[in-house]
Amino acid sequence: MKSLPTSARYDQPGHPPATITEFQGVRSLHLGTSWVQGAMRIAKPDAIELEYVQMMMMWMLFQDRPRHIVQLGLGSAALTKFCYQRFPDAKVTAVELNPNVIAICEAQFGLPPNDSRLNVLQMDALDFVTDPANHGTVDILQVDLYDEEARGPVLDTPEFYQACFDCLGDNGIMTTNVFGEFSNYDKNLQTMELVFDAVVWLPEVHDANIVVVAFKNSPQIDFSVLYERAGAIKNRLNLRAKAWVDGLKGWMLDQQ
């Protein structure tokens, strides 16, 4: 891997510095450590490079016309860009505490400027979800909150997940990535299950990332319909959606 010159560092004081490395055509984001916080294939800047990040879009199996999509934790802006470009009728909001991450995404990862549909906010995700003005306004909530040590989600309390639940509209869906030390998995899953009507998760993908889907109201699941939707998602957006349905089916069999 090669690092860019130090002039390409983004290190406003008070927050972890944001840096990038490039290897075999993929640009990766780091927060002052070796942990990869996001990635972009330079030849395909609008595609979602990492498989677990693609899986965060699994809500598409259940909703195809969201009006408001919110991303907590900007990462390399892959989800924010993808949702902004592929859902032109939706408002897209991203919440990121670290101004260095926002700056590097604008300069190195193709994050477009804010406009009437896109709003990237520099603020604490907890402040966003606990603000009553945001309650009931979100169709899709995508949560991927990690600090530079990446030991586990930085927000994982019952109060946080309750606030996420409160932000969702009646048929709202939250997808979240659970990664880190093993004890974090059960803790997060059990906390989500206390709050949400239905919580499912897929088998872990690379580097022990597990994507969880939490429903404000439990959906009716018809696998023939989900496979049909997965085929449409693959044709339209080139995402491996059939594997998502396979994972959901496997999860349900394991629960029986």
PDB file of C-alpha atoms in Angstrom:
ATOM      1  CA  MET A   1       0.000   0.000   0.000  1.00  0.00           C
ATOM      2  CA  LYS A   2       1.134   3.521  -0.621  1.00  0.00           C
ATOM      3  CA  SER A   3       0.126   6.592   1.324  1.00  0.00           C
ATOM      4  CA  LEU A   4      -0.459   9.952  -0.244  1.00  0.00           C
ATOM      5  CA  PRO A   5       1.878  12.785   0.756  1.00  0.00           C
ATOM      6  CA  THR A   6       1.259  14.324   4.158  1.00  0.00           C
ATOM      7  CA  SER A   7      -0.257  17.351   2.401  1.00  0.00           C
ATOM      8  CA  ALA A   8      -3.209  15.108   1.590  1.00  0.00           C
ATOM      9  CA  ARG A   9      -3.859  14.524   5.302  1.00  0.00           C
ATOM     10  CA  TYR A  10      -6.954  15.980   6.860  1.00  0.00           C
ATOM     11  CA  ASP A  11      -6.182  16.581  10.518  1.00  0.00           C
ATOM     12  CA  GLN A  12      -8.205  19.404  11.984  1.00  0.00           C
ATOM     13  CA  PRO A  13      -7.396  19.361  15.735  1.00  0.00           C
ATOM     14  CA  GLY A  14      -9.768  17.703  18.150  1.00  0.00           C
ATOM     15  CA  HIS A  15     -10.680  14.807  15.868  1.00  0.00           C
ATOM     16  CA  PRO A  16      -8.836  11.768  14.497  1.00  0.00           C
ATOM     17  CA  PRO A  17      -6.972  12.604  11.274  1.00  0.00           C
ATOM     18  CA  ALA A  18      -8.384  11.251   8.013  1.00  0.00           C
ATOM     19  CA  THR A  19      -5.882   9.709   5.605  1.00  0.00           C
ATOM     20  CA  ILE A  20      -6.018   7.488   2.531  1.00  0.00           C
ATOM     21  CA  THR A  21      -4.039   4.641   1.042  1.00  0.00           C
ATOM     22  CA  GLU A  22      -4.306   3.213  -2.455  1.00  0.00           C
ATOM     23  CA  PHE A  23      -3.748  -0.399  -3.490  1.00  0.00           C
ATOM     24  CA  GLN A  24      -4.667  -2.141  -6.756  1.00  0.00           C
ATOM     25  CA  GLY A  25      -6.996   0.625  -7.841  1.00  0.00           C
ATOM     26  CA  VAL A  26      -8.869   0.913  -4.531  1.00  0.00           C
ATOM     27  CA  ARG A  27      -8.654   4.017  -2.349  1.00  0.00           C
ATOM     28  CA  SER A  28      -9.210   3.333   1.356  1.00  0.00           C
ATOM     29  CA  LEU A  29     -10.069   5.709   4.181  1.00  0.00           C
ATOM     30  CA  HIS A  30      -8.316   5.536   7.553  1.00  0.00           C
ATOM     31  CA  LEU A  31      -8.697   7.518  10.764  1.00  0.00           C
ATOM     32  CA  GLY A  32      -5.071   7.634  11.828  1.00  0.00           C
ATOM     33  CA  THR A  33      -4.854   3.824  12.159  1.00  0.00           C
ATOM     34  CA  SER A  34      -4.597   0.838   9.828  1.00  0.00           C
ATOM     35  CA  TRP A  35      -8.332   0.079  10.127  1.00  0.00           C
ATOM     36  CA  VAL A  36     -10.177   0.598   6.838  1.00  0.00           C
ATOM     37  CA  GLN A  37     -13.153   2.898   7.461  1.00  0.00           C
ATOM     38  CA  GLY A  38     -14.369   2.860   3.846  1.00  0.00           C
ATOM     39  CA  ALA A  39     -13.178   2.282   0.294  1.00  0.00           C
ATOM     40  CA  MET A  40     -13.768   3.321  -3.297  1.00  0.00           C
ATOM     41  CA  ARG A  41     -12.620   1.742  -6.550  1.00  0.00           C
ATOM     42  CA  ILE A  42     -11.092   4.695  -8.368  1.00  0.00           C
ATOM     43  CA  ALA A  43     -12.328   3.501 -11.779  1.00  0.00           C
ATOM     44  CA  LYS A  44     -15.881   3.108 -10.399  1.00  0.00           C
ATOM     45  CA  PRO A  45     -16.289   5.954  -7.906  1.00  0.00           C
ATOM     46  CA  ASP A  46     -20.082   5.686  -7.777  1.00  0.00           C
ATOM     47  CA  ALA A  47     -20.193   1.946  -7.037  1.00  0.00           C
ATOM     48  CA  ILE A  48     -20.164   0.438  -3.524  1.00  0.00           C
ATOM     49  CA  GLU A  49     -16.838  -1.370  -3.250  1.00  0.00           C
ATOM     50  CA  LEU A  50     -17.103  -3.262   0.060  1.00  0.00           C
ATOM     51  CA  GLU A  51     -19.498  -6.197   0.285  1.00  0.00           C
ATOM     52  CA  TYR A  52     -20.755  -5.434   3.780  1.00  0.00           C
ATOM     53  CA  VAL A  53     -21.541  -1.862   2.711  1.00  0.00           C
ATOM     54  CA  GLN A  54     -23.536  -3.245  -0.218  1.00  0.00           C
ATOM     55  CA  MET A  55     -25.448  -5.362   2.293  1.00  0.00           C
ATOM     56  CA  MET A  56     -26.437  -2.201   4.155  1.00  0.00           C
ATOM     57  CA  MET A  57     -28.711  -1.594   1.144  1.00  0.00           C
ATOM     58  CA  MET A  58     -30.700  -4.754   1.948  1.00  0.00           C
ATOM     59  CA  TRP A  59     -33.677  -2.603   2.909  1.00  0.00           C
ATOM     60  CA  MET A  60     -34.311  -2.325  -0.847  1.00  0.00           C
ATOM     61  CA  LEU A  61     -35.903  -5.771  -0.688  1.00  0.00           C
ATOM     62  CA  PHE A  62     -38.707  -4.229   1.391  1.00  0.00           C
ATOM     63  CA  GLN A  63     -38.846  -0.577   0.288  1.00  0.00           C
ATOM     64  CA  ASP A  64     -38.254   0.752  -3.201  1.00  0.00           C
ATOM     65  CA  ARG A  65     -39.395   4.367  -2.886  1.00  0.00           C
ATOM     66  CA  PRO A  66     -38.067   5.881   0.334  1.00  0.00           C
ATOM     67  CA  ARG A  67     -38.578   9.609   0.804  1.00  0.00           C
ATOM     68  CA  HIS A  68     -35.863  10.199   3.394  1.00  0.00           C
ATOM     69  CA  ILE A  69     -32.674   8.143   3.782  1.00  0.00           C
ATOM     70  CA  VAL A  70     -30.331   8.905   6.681  1.00  0.00           C
ATOM     71  CA  GLN A  71     -26.758   7.689   7.099  1.00  0.00           C
ATOM     72  CA  LEU A  72     -25.179   7.840  10.575  1.00  0.00           C
ATOM     73  CA  GLY A  73     -21.402   7.783  10.062  1.00  0.00           C
ATOM     74  CA  LEU A  74     -20.245   8.966   6.652  1.00  0.00           C
ATOM     75  CA  GLY A  75     -17.332   6.558   6.131  1.00  0.00           C
ATOM     76  CA  SER A  76     -16.037   7.024   2.579  1.00  0.00           C
ATOM     77  CA  ALA A  77     -19.474   8.338   1.547  1.00  0.00           C
ATOM     78  CA  ALA A  78     -20.254   5.192  -0.479  1.00  0.00           C
ATOM     79  CA  LEU A  79     -23.800   4.773   0.851  1.00  0.00           C
ATOM     80  CA  THR A  80     -24.535   8.488   0.784  1.00  0.00           C
ATOM     81  CA  LYS A  81     -23.429   8.859  -2.845  1.00  0.00           C
ATOM     82  CA  PHE A  82     -25.213   5.689  -3.924  1.00  0.00           C
ATOM     83  CA  CYS A  83     -28.522   6.663  -2.339  1.00  0.00           C
ATOM     84  CA  TYR A  84     -28.278  10.241  -3.601  1.00  0.00           C
ATOM     85  CA  GLN A  85     -27.660   9.105  -7.178  1.00  0.00           C
ATOM     86  CA  ARG A  86     -29.927   6.052  -7.375  1.00  0.00           C
ATOM     87  CA  PHE A  87     -32.966   7.459  -5.536  1.00  0.00           C
ATOM     88  CA  PRO A  88     -33.562  10.845  -7.180  1.00  0.00           C
ATOM     89  CA  ASP A  89     -36.900  11.340  -5.419  1.00  0.00           C
ATOM     90  CA  ALA A  90     -35.417  10.864  -1.944  1.00  0.00           C
ATOM     91  CA  LYS A  91     -33.894  13.328   0.459  1.00  0.00           C
ATOM     92  CA  VAL A  92     -30.527  12.017   1.698  1.00  0.00           C
ATOM     93  CA  THR A  93     -29.012  13.097   5.022  1.00  0.00           C
ATOM     94  CA  ALA A  94     -25.599  12.049   6.344  1.00  0.00           C
ATOM     95  CA  VAL A  95     -24.482  12.718   9.924  1.00  0.00           C
ATOM     96  CA  GLU A  96     -20.750  12.736  10.666  1.00  0.00           C
ATOM     97  CA  LEU A  97     -19.006  14.043  13.789  1.00  0.00           C
ATOM     98  CA  ASN A  98     -15.490  14.258  12.366  1.00  0.00           C
ATOM     99  CA  PRO A  99     -14.950  17.262  10.055  1.00  0.00           C
ATOM    100  CA  ASN A 100     -11.811  15.581   8.675  1.00  0.00           C
ATOM    101  CA  VAL A 101     -13.954  12.747   7.298  1.00  0.00           C
ATOM    102  CA  ILE A 102     -16.319  15.175   5.585  1.00  0.00           C
ATOM    103  CA  ALA A 103     -13.400  17.106   4.085  1.00  0.00           C
ATOM    104  CA  ILE A 104     -11.611  14.026   2.760  1.00  0.00           C
ATOM    105  CA  CYS A 105     -14.847  12.634   1.276  1.00  0.00           C
ATOM    106  CA  GLU A 106     -15.391  15.889  -0.588  1.00  0.00           C
ATOM    107  CA  ALA A 107     -11.791  16.001  -1.839  1.00  0.00           C
ATOM    108  CA  GLN A 108     -10.902  12.342  -2.410  1.00  0.00           C
ATOM    109  CA  PHE A 109     -14.111  10.271  -2.548  1.00  0.00           C
ATOM    110  CA  GLY A 110     -16.379  12.313  -4.822  1.00  0.00           C
ATOM    111  CA  LEU A 111     -18.927  13.432  -2.231  1.00  0.00           C
ATOM    112  CA  PRO A 112     -21.076  16.069  -3.970  1.00  0.00           C
ATOM    113  CA  PRO A 113     -21.885  19.395  -2.291  1.00  0.00           C
ATOM    114  CA  ASN A 114     -25.070  19.827  -0.297  1.00  0.00           C
ATOM    115  CA  ASP A 115     -28.149  20.789  -2.287  1.00  0.00           C
ATOM    116  CA  SER A 116     -31.928  20.614  -2.008  1.00  0.00           C
ATOM    117  CA  ARG A 117     -31.790  16.795  -1.602  1.00  0.00           C
ATOM    118  CA  LEU A 118     -28.395  16.144  -0.012  1.00  0.00           C
ATOM    119  CA  ASN A 119     -27.523  17.364   3.463  1.00  0.00           C
ATOM    120  CA  VAL A 120     -24.247  16.317   5.125  1.00  0.00           C
ATOM    121  CA  LEU A 121     -24.290  17.461   8.742  1.00  0.00           C
ATOM    122  CA  GLN A 122     -21.288  17.735  11.037  1.00  0.00           C
ATOM    123  CA  MET A 123     -22.827  16.696  14.330  1.00  0.00           C
ATOM    124  CA  ASP A 124     -23.054  13.864  16.849  1.00  0.00           C
ATOM    125  CA  ALA A 125     -25.330  11.057  15.637  1.00  0.00           C
ATOM    126  CA  LEU A 126     -26.832  10.780  19.125  1.00  0.00           C
ATOM    127  CA  ASP A 127     -27.886  14.429  18.990  1.00  0.00           C
ATOM    128  CA  PHE A 128     -29.528  13.811  15.618  1.00  0.00           C
ATOM    129  CA  VAL A 129     -31.573  10.784  16.642  1.00  0.00           C
ATOM    130  CA  THR A 130     -32.640  12.245  20.001  1.00  0.00           C
ATOM    131  CA  ASP A 131     -33.879  15.482  18.423  1.00  0.00           C
ATOM    132  CA  PRO A 132     -37.701  15.313  18.475  1.00  0.00           C
ATOM    133  CA  ALA A 133     -37.759  17.246  15.193  1.00  0.00           C
ATOM    134  CA  ASN A 134     -36.320  14.153  13.462  1.00  0.00           C
ATOM    135  CA  HIS A 135     -38.709  11.631  15.012  1.00  0.00           C
ATOM    136  CA  GLY A 136     -41.022   9.917  12.564  1.00  0.00           C
ATOM    137  CA  THR A 137     -39.319  11.544   9.561  1.00  0.00           C
ATOM    138  CA  VAL A 138     -36.972   8.794   8.325  1.00  0.00           C
ATOM    139  CA  ASP A 139     -37.819   5.872   6.040  1.00  0.00           C
ATOM    140  CA  ILE A 140     -34.368   4.282   5.967  1.00  0.00           C
ATOM    141  CA  LEU A 141     -31.697   4.629   8.656  1.00  0.00           C
ATOM    142  CA  GLN A 142     -28.222   3.251   7.855  1.00  0.00           C
ATOM    143  CA  VAL A 143     -25.913   3.092  10.888  1.00  0.00           C
ATOM    144  CA  ASP A 144     -22.162   2.498  10.644  1.00  0.00           C
ATOM    145  CA  LEU A 145     -20.543   4.294  13.586  1.00  0.00           C
ATOM    146  CA  TYR A 146     -16.934   3.484  14.431  1.00  0.00           C
ATOM    147  CA  ASP A 147     -14.042   5.431  15.891  1.00  0.00           C
ATOM    148  CA  GLU A 148     -10.398   5.035  14.928  1.00  0.00           C
ATOM    149  CA  GLU A 149      -9.946   1.919  17.112  1.00  0.00           C
ATOM    150  CA  ALA A 150     -12.954   0.087  15.581  1.00  0.00           C
ATOM    151  CA  ARG A 151     -13.512  -2.115  18.636  1.00  0.00           C
ATOM    152  CA  GLY A 152     -17.277  -1.844  18.318  1.00  0.00           C
ATOM    153  CA  PRO A 153     -20.040   0.627  17.533  1.00  0.00           C
ATOM    154  CA  VAL A 154     -19.484   3.917  19.357  1.00  0.00           C
ATOM    155  CA  LEU A 155     -23.219   4.160  20.050  1.00  0.00           C
ATOM    156  CA  ASP A 156     -24.930   0.954  21.165  1.00  0.00           C
ATOM    157  CA  THR A 157     -27.060   1.730  24.228  1.00  0.00           C
ATOM    158  CA  PRO A 158     -30.777   1.012  24.578  1.00  0.00           C
ATOM    159  CA  GLU A 159     -31.326   4.784  24.579  1.00  0.00           C
ATOM    160  CA  PHE A 160     -29.552   5.138  21.239  1.00  0.00           C
ATOM    161  CA  TYR A 161     -31.459   2.326  19.532  1.00  0.00           C
ATOM    162  CA  GLN A 162     -34.739   3.612  20.984  1.00  0.00           C
ATOM    163  CA  ALA A 163     -33.971   7.020  19.479  1.00  0.00           C
ATOM    164  CA  CYS A 164     -33.226   5.347  16.120  1.00  0.00           C
ATOM    165  CA  PHE A 165     -36.589   3.587  16.362  1.00  0.00           C
ATOM    166  CA  ASP A 166     -38.283   6.905  17.156  1.00  0.00           C
ATOM    167  CA  CYS A 167     -36.770   8.539  14.045  1.00  0.00           C
ATOM    168  CA  LEU A 168     -38.344   5.950  11.743  1.00  0.00           C
ATOM    169  CA  GLY A 169     -41.744   6.289  10.141  1.00  0.00           C
ATOM    170  CA  ASP A 170     -44.333   3.510  10.435  1.00  0.00           C
ATOM    171  CA  ASN A 171     -42.662   1.191   7.916  1.00  0.00           C
ATOM    172  CA  GLY A 172     -39.144   2.393   8.620  1.00  0.00           C
ATOM    173  CA  ILE A 173     -36.124   0.111   8.440  1.00  0.00           C
ATOM    174  CA  MET A 174     -32.705   0.391  10.073  1.00  0.00           C
ATOM    175  CA  THR A 175     -29.643  -1.387   8.732  1.00  0.00           C
ATOM    176  CA  THR A 176     -26.533  -1.382  10.869  1.00  0.00           C
ATOM    177  CA  ASN A 177     -23.071  -2.882  10.804  1.00  0.00           C
ATOM    178  CA  VAL A 178     -21.905  -4.685  13.938  1.00  0.00           C
ATOM    179  CA  PHE A 179     -18.160  -5.212  13.964  1.00  0.00           C
ATOM    180  CA  GLY A 180     -15.449  -5.531  16.553  1.00  0.00           C
ATOM    181  CA  GLU A 181     -14.857  -7.614  19.646  1.00  0.00           C
ATOM    182  CA  PHE A 182     -17.066 -10.707  19.929  1.00  0.00           C
ATOM    183  CA  SER A 183     -18.971  -9.492  22.993  1.00  0.00           C
ATOM    184  CA  ASN A 184     -20.319  -6.587  20.948  1.00  0.00           C
ATOM    185  CA  TYR A 185     -22.371  -8.836  18.703  1.00  0.00           C
ATOM    186  CA  ASP A 186     -24.720 -10.263  21.321  1.00  0.00           C
ATOM    187  CA  LYS A 187     -24.900  -6.973  23.198  1.00  0.00           C
ATOM    188  CA  ASN A 188     -26.025  -5.035  20.146  1.00  0.00           C
ATOM    189  CA  LEU A 189     -28.385  -7.685  18.826  1.00  0.00           C
ATOM    190  CA  GLN A 190     -30.105  -8.138  22.192  1.00  0.00           C
ATOM    191  CA  THR A 191     -30.447  -4.377  22.640  1.00  0.00           C
ATOM    192  CA  MET A 192     -31.994  -3.969  19.199  1.00  0.00           C
ATOM    193  CA  GLU A 193     -34.396  -6.844  19.854  1.00  0.00           C
ATOM    194  CA  LEU A 194     -35.671  -5.024  22.946  1.00  0.00           C
ATOM    195  CA  VAL A 195     -36.599  -2.008  20.828  1.00  0.00           C
ATOM    196  CA  PHE A 196     -37.545  -3.141  17.312  1.00  0.00           C
ATOM    197  CA  ASP A 197     -40.463  -5.294  16.236  1.00  0.00           C
ATOM    198  CA  ALA A 198     -38.233  -7.609  14.184  1.00  0.00           C
ATOM    199  CA  VAL A 199     -34.434  -7.964  13.977  1.00  0.00           C
ATOM    200  CA  VAL A 200     -32.595 -10.212  11.527  1.00  0.00           C
ATOM    201  CA  TRP A 201     -28.947 -10.524  10.608  1.00  0.00           C
ATOM    202  CA  LEU A 202     -26.948 -12.067   7.827  1.00  0.00           C
ATOM    203  CA  PRO A 203     -23.875 -14.313   8.060  1.00  0.00           C
ATOM    204  CA  GLU A 204     -20.713 -12.315   8.570  1.00  0.00           C
ATOM    205  CA  VAL A 205     -18.785 -11.176   5.540  1.00  0.00           C
ATOM    206  CA  HIS A 206     -15.118 -10.236   5.305  1.00  0.00           C
ATOM    207  CA  ASP A 207     -13.349  -9.028   8.458  1.00  0.00           C
ATOM    208  CA  ALA A 208     -16.196 -10.135  10.734  1.00  0.00           C
ATOM    209  CA  ASN A 209     -18.707  -7.465   9.708  1.00  0.00           C
ATOM    210  CA  ILE A 210     -22.296  -8.507  10.436  1.00  0.00           C
ATOM    211  CA  VAL A 211     -25.137  -6.523   8.885  1.00  0.00           C
ATOM    212  CA  VAL A 212     -28.347  -6.337  10.910  1.00  0.00           C
ATOM    213  CA  VAL A 213     -31.773  -5.301   9.592  1.00  0.00           C
ATOM    214  CA  ALA A 214     -34.231  -3.959  12.165  1.00  0.00           C
ATOM    215  CA  PHE A 215     -37.879  -3.265  11.326  1.00  0.00           C
ATOM    216  CA  LYS A 216     -40.079  -0.783  13.148  1.00  0.00           C
ATOM    217  CA  ASN A 217     -42.979  -3.041  12.220  1.00  0.00           C
ATOM    218  CA  SER A 218     -42.399  -6.671  11.262  1.00  0.00           C
ATOM    219  CA  PRO A 219     -42.902  -7.250   7.518  1.00  0.00           C
ATOM    220  CA  GLN A 220     -44.673 -10.121   5.819  1.00  0.00           C
ATOM    221  CA  ILE A 221     -41.924 -12.194   4.207  1.00  0.00           C
ATOM    222  CA  ASP A 222     -42.662 -14.048   0.973  1.00  0.00           C
ATOM    223  CA  PHE A 223     -39.396 -15.455  -0.357  1.00  0.00           C
ATOM    224  CA  SER A 224     -40.667 -15.816  -3.915  1.00  0.00           C
ATOM    225  CA  VAL A 225     -41.408 -12.077  -3.917  1.00  0.00           C
ATOM    226  CA  LEU A 226     -38.046 -11.267  -2.316  1.00  0.00           C
ATOM    227  CA  TYR A 227     -36.142 -13.310  -4.926  1.00  0.00           C
ATOM    228  CA  GLU A 228     -38.044 -11.500  -7.679  1.00  0.00           C
ATOM    229  CA  ARG A 229     -37.100  -8.145  -6.140  1.00  0.00           C
ATOM    230  CA  ALA A 230     -33.509  -9.321  -5.746  1.00  0.00           C
ATOM    231  CA  GLY A 231     -33.321 -10.063  -9.451  1.00  0.00           C
ATOM    232  CA  ALA A 232     -34.573  -6.590 -10.275  1.00  0.00           C
ATOM    233  CA  ILE A 233     -31.995  -5.033  -7.899  1.00  0.00           C
ATOM    234  CA  LYS A 234     -29.207  -7.049  -9.518  1.00  0.00           C
ATOM    235  CA  ASN A 235     -30.285  -5.992 -13.017  1.00  0.00           C
ATOM    236  CA  ARG A 236     -30.754  -2.330 -12.155  1.00  0.00           C
ATOM    237  CA  LEU A 237     -27.984  -1.678  -9.634  1.00  0.00           C
ATOM    238  CA  ASN A 238     -25.613  -4.654  -9.954  1.00  0.00           C
ATOM    239  CA  LEU A 239     -25.857  -5.551  -6.265  1.00  0.00           C
ATOM    240  CA  ARG A 240     -25.695  -9.198  -5.158  1.00  0.00           C
ATOM    241  CA  ALA A 241     -29.200  -9.086  -3.754  1.00  0.00           C
ATOM    242  CA  LYS A 242     -29.946 -12.807  -4.204  1.00  0.00           C
ATOM    243  CA  ALA A 243     -27.289 -13.523  -1.575  1.00  0.00           C
ATOM    244  CA  TRP A 244     -29.168 -11.224   0.811  1.00  0.00           C
ATOM    245  CA  VAL A 245     -32.337 -13.281   0.377  1.00  0.00           C
ATOM    246  CA  ASP A 246     -30.349 -16.501   0.786  1.00  0.00           C
ATOM    247  CA  GLY A 247     -28.983 -15.073   4.035  1.00  0.00           C
ATOM    248  CA  LEU A 248     -32.431 -14.119   5.301  1.00  0.00           C
ATOM    249  CA  LYS A 249     -33.747 -17.579   4.468  1.00  0.00           C
ATOM    250  CA  GLY A 250     -30.827 -19.219   6.264  1.00  0.00           C
ATOM    251  CA  TRP A 251     -31.365 -16.994   9.293  1.00  0.00           C
ATOM    252  CA  MET A 252     -35.049 -17.979   9.510  1.00  0.00           C
ATOM    253  CA  LEU A 253     -34.201 -21.670   9.265  1.00  0.00           C
ATOM    254  CA  ASP A 254     -31.640 -21.273  12.051  1.00  0.00           C
ATOM    255  CA  GLN A 255     -34.250 -19.651  14.297  1.00  0.00           C
ATOM    256  CA  GLN A 256     -36.705 -22.526  13.956  1.00  0.00           C
TER     257      GLN A 256
END
